[in-house]
Each structure stands twice: as C-alpha cells, then as structure tokens.
Tab-separated table of C-alpha atoms and ligand atoms in Angstrom:
chain	number	residue	atom	x	y	z
N	967	UNK	CA	-8.924	10.501	13.370
N	968	UNK	CA	-7.204	11.166	10.093
N	969	UNK	CA	-5.274	8.170	8.812
N	970	UNK	CA	-1.900	8.624	7.175
N	971	UNK	CA	-0.918	6.752	4.047
N	972	UNK	CA	2.608	6.658	2.677
N	973	UNK	CA	2.873	6.253	-1.098
N	974	UNK	CA	6.154	4.681	-2.221
N	975	UNK	CA	6.326	4.814	-6.003
N	976	UNK	CA	9.051	5.907	-8.415
N	977	UNK	CA	6.674	7.045	-11.151
N	978	UNK	CA	5.703	10.696	-10.527
N	979	UNK	CA	2.502	10.439	-12.562
N	980	UNK	CA	1.343	7.432	-10.550
N	981	UNK	CA	2.193	9.221	-7.302
N	982	UNK	CA	0.076	12.182	-8.389
N	983	UNK	CA	-2.868	9.947	-9.270
N	984	UNK	CA	-2.635	8.043	-5.987
N	985	UNK	CA	-2.275	11.229	-3.962
N	986	UNK	CA	-5.370	12.742	-5.599
N	987	UNK	CA	-7.460	9.640	-4.871
N	988	UNK	CA	-6.308	9.425	-1.251
N	989	UNK	CA	-6.740	13.120	-0.486
N	990	UNK	CA	-10.215	12.988	-2.038
N	991	UNK	CA	-11.043	10.198	0.416
N	992	UNK	CA	-9.797	12.208	3.389
N	993	UNK	CA	-6.428	10.626	4.034
N	994	UNK	CA	-3.262	12.437	4.985
N	995	UNK	CA	-0.659	11.571	2.362
N	996	UNK	CA	3.120	11.195	2.489
N	997	UNK	CA	5.298	10.273	-0.474
N	998	UNK	CA	8.603	8.570	-1.167
N	999	UNK	CA	10.268	7.803	-4.503
N	1000	UNK	CA	11.913	4.465	-3.733
N	1001	UNK	CA	11.974	1.694	-1.151
N	1002	UNK	CA	14.910	3.027	0.828
N	1003	UNK	CA	13.342	6.467	1.196
N	1004	UNK	CA	10.019	4.825	2.047
N	1005	UNK	CA	11.447	2.616	4.803
N	1006	UNK	CA	13.290	5.551	6.389
N	1007	UNK	CA	10.206	7.788	6.261
N	1008	UNK	CA	7.990	5.022	7.692
N	1009	UNK	CA	10.184	4.789	10.799
N	1010	UNK	CA	9.742	8.460	11.663
N	1011	UNK	CA	6.277	9.219	10.275
N	1012	UNK	CA	4.571	5.969	11.435
N	1013	UNK	CA	1.921	5.825	8.689
N	1014	UNK	CA	-1.166	3.632	9.155
N	1015	UNK	CA	-0.747	2.070	5.742
N	1016	UNK	CA	1.750	2.081	2.874
N	1017	UNK	CA	1.187	1.632	-0.849
N	1018	UNK	CA	4.422	0.111	-2.119
N	1019	UNK	CA	5.320	-0.168	-5.762
N	1020	UNK	CA	7.172	-3.417	-6.481
N	1021	UNK	CA	9.468	-2.234	-9.272
N	1022	UNK	CA	11.561	0.714	-8.080
N	1023	UNK	CA	15.180	1.852	-8.347
N	1024	UNK	CA	17.507	1.891	-5.291
N	1025	UNK	CA	15.303	-0.523	-3.325
N	1026	UNK	CA	12.354	-2.530	-4.675
N	1027	UNK	CA	9.046	-3.050	-2.889
N	1028	UNK	CA	9.747	-6.661	-1.899
N	1029	UNK	CA	12.972	-5.705	-0.116
N	1030	UNK	CA	11.292	-2.726	1.534
N	1031	UNK	CA	8.378	-4.850	2.794
N	1032	UNK	CA	10.769	-7.416	4.231
N	1033	UNK	CA	12.666	-4.704	6.142
N	1034	UNK	CA	9.440	-3.087	7.392
N	1035	UNK	CA	8.014	-6.382	8.657
N	1036	UNK	CA	11.269	-7.283	10.428
N	1037	UNK	CA	11.443	-3.974	12.316
N	1038	UNK	CA	9.342	-3.645	15.510
N	1039	UNK	CA	8.962	0.076	14.740
N	1040	UNK	CA	7.105	-0.594	11.483
N	1041	UNK	CA	5.792	-4.163	11.739
N	1042	UNK	CA	2.221	-2.965	12.397
N	1043	UNK	CA	2.004	-0.785	9.268
N	1044	UNK	CA	-0.409	-2.263	6.708
N	1045	UNK	CA	1.315	-2.894	3.385
N	1046	UNK	CA	-0.389	-2.965	0.006
N	1047	UNK	CA	1.714	-3.753	-3.067
N	1048	UNK	CA	1.231	-1.965	-6.371
N	1049	UNK	CA	2.225	-4.356	-9.091
N	1050	UNK	CA	2.091	-4.915	-12.805
N	1051	UNK	CA	2.521	-8.631	-12.169
N	1052	UNK	CA	-0.477	-10.884	-11.878
N	1053	UNK	CA	1.093	-14.309	-12.216
N	1054	UNK	CA	0.481	-16.757	-9.394
N	1055	UNK	CA	4.196	-16.957	-8.574
N	1056	UNK	CA	4.377	-13.157	-8.309
N	1057	UNK	CA	1.405	-13.066	-5.963
N	1058	UNK	CA	3.045	-15.685	-3.760
N	1059	UNK	CA	6.324	-13.759	-3.745
N	1060	UNK	CA	4.494	-10.576	-2.730
N	1061	UNK	CA	2.483	-12.183	0.058
N	1062	UNK	CA	5.544	-14.080	1.334
N	1063	UNK	CA	7.359	-10.748	1.749
N	1064	UNK	CA	4.762	-9.704	4.349
N	1065	UNK	CA	2.331	-7.650	2.290
N	1066	UNK	CA	-1.264	-7.593	3.526
N	1067	UNK	CA	-2.607	-7.331	0.003
N	1068	UNK	CA	-1.799	-6.111	-3.495
N	1069	UNK	CA	-3.505	-4.278	-6.331
N	1070	UNK	CA	-2.540	-4.571	-9.971
N	1071	UNK	CA	-1.698	-1.674	-12.291
N	1072	UNK	CA	-3.321	0.151	-13.923
N	1073	UNK	CA	-4.858	1.118	-10.605
N	1074	UNK	CA	-8.631	0.750	-10.374
N	1075	UNK	CA	-9.480	4.127	-8.813
N	1076	UNK	CA	-12.796	2.857	-7.466
N	1077	UNK	CA	-11.414	-0.336	-5.979
N	1078	UNK	CA	-8.317	1.118	-4.298
N	1079	UNK	CA	-10.149	3.207	-1.638
N	1080	UNK	CA	-12.311	0.185	-0.734
N	1081	UNK	CA	-9.246	-2.018	-0.395
N	1082	UNK	CA	-7.505	0.559	1.814
N	1083	UNK	CA	-10.585	1.063	3.963
N	1084	UNK	CA	-10.940	-2.651	4.484
N	1085	UNK	CA	-7.339	-3.045	5.613
N	1086	UNK	CA	-7.448	-0.063	7.940
N	1087	UNK	CA	-10.470	-1.621	9.651
N	1088	UNK	CA	-9.007	-5.128	9.856
N	1089	UNK	CA	-8.350	-6.290	13.380
N	1090	UNK	CA	-10.597	-3.696	14.968
N	1091	UNK	CA	-14.092	-4.946	14.107
N	1092	UNK	CA	-16.111	-6.545	11.356
N	1093	UNK	CA	-18.058	-3.496	10.275
N	1094	UNK	CA	-16.132	-3.579	7.047
N	1095	UNK	CA	-17.882	-6.637	5.703
N	1096	UNK	CA	-20.281	-4.494	3.680
N	1097	UNK	CA	-17.329	-2.878	1.973
N	1098	UNK	CA	-15.487	-5.978	1.005
N	1099	UNK	CA	-13.607	-5.714	-2.191
N	1100	UNK	CA	-12.919	-9.323	-3.026
N	1101	UNK	CA	-10.773	-10.068	-6.011
N	1102	UNK	CA	-11.955	-12.650	-8.446
C	2379	MN	MN1	7.920	1.433	-10.513
C-alpha cells in the first residue's frame, strides 16, 4: 500500500528536494506552505506521516503539531520536525509539542528515508530494527 506523506515547509527549494527524495522512495506526496494550510490538508487527506518545518509564516510547526495531536482526526499521523535548531532546549520543545522525531537541516538525504521508514513501521512490528537510524 502506498503511504502518503505531507510536506509542510515554506521554502520552495526545500519542498522540491523533499518531494524528489520521497517520490524516489515510492511515497505519495502532498505539500503545504505553512502550518495552517498543513493542518487543514491533514484533516481531509489523512496522510500517514507529516514532515513539518518549525519556522514558517502564518503558523509555525510547533503550533501545527499541537493542533494535530489534540484533534482525534489527526492524532495518529506521525510527525517529524524539520529544524535548524539542535540545542537541547529546542529538542525538548519539539518533542513536548507531540512530534515523534525530528531531523536537522540541512537534510541528510540518506538518513531521512530511513527515519521515515522506521516511524511508519513503529507500532506494527519490530522488523525495522535492521533499519534503525539512531542519532548520536
Ligand atoms: Mn521555514
């Protein structure tokens, strides 16, 4: 079954890069340019996973994640943050908002598909152990 991933990112160049990686790996891809658009699209499109940029106009990724995790219609969607921040306090803020994980920019194009695959398998079985993508 083809999995759907919703990219929520205000930078068009980053969206293009992410879309190319995801399509190459066989995912169906949807896109939104800010958190508000992303939350509204998630409710109707029901993606399996969302890549959410943290810094965006109109609505940032933290606010969007909080709304998504407080709505029964979208609570099950896996959320991965895209962030330029790597400070411990930023990580805590991201995880506290309900994100399942995060990846720092610039995006590691080899690591991202492994991270996504791992989260899409989480909760179903443990066959993903061989594909773990642990951060150091
Ligand atoms: Mn941004």
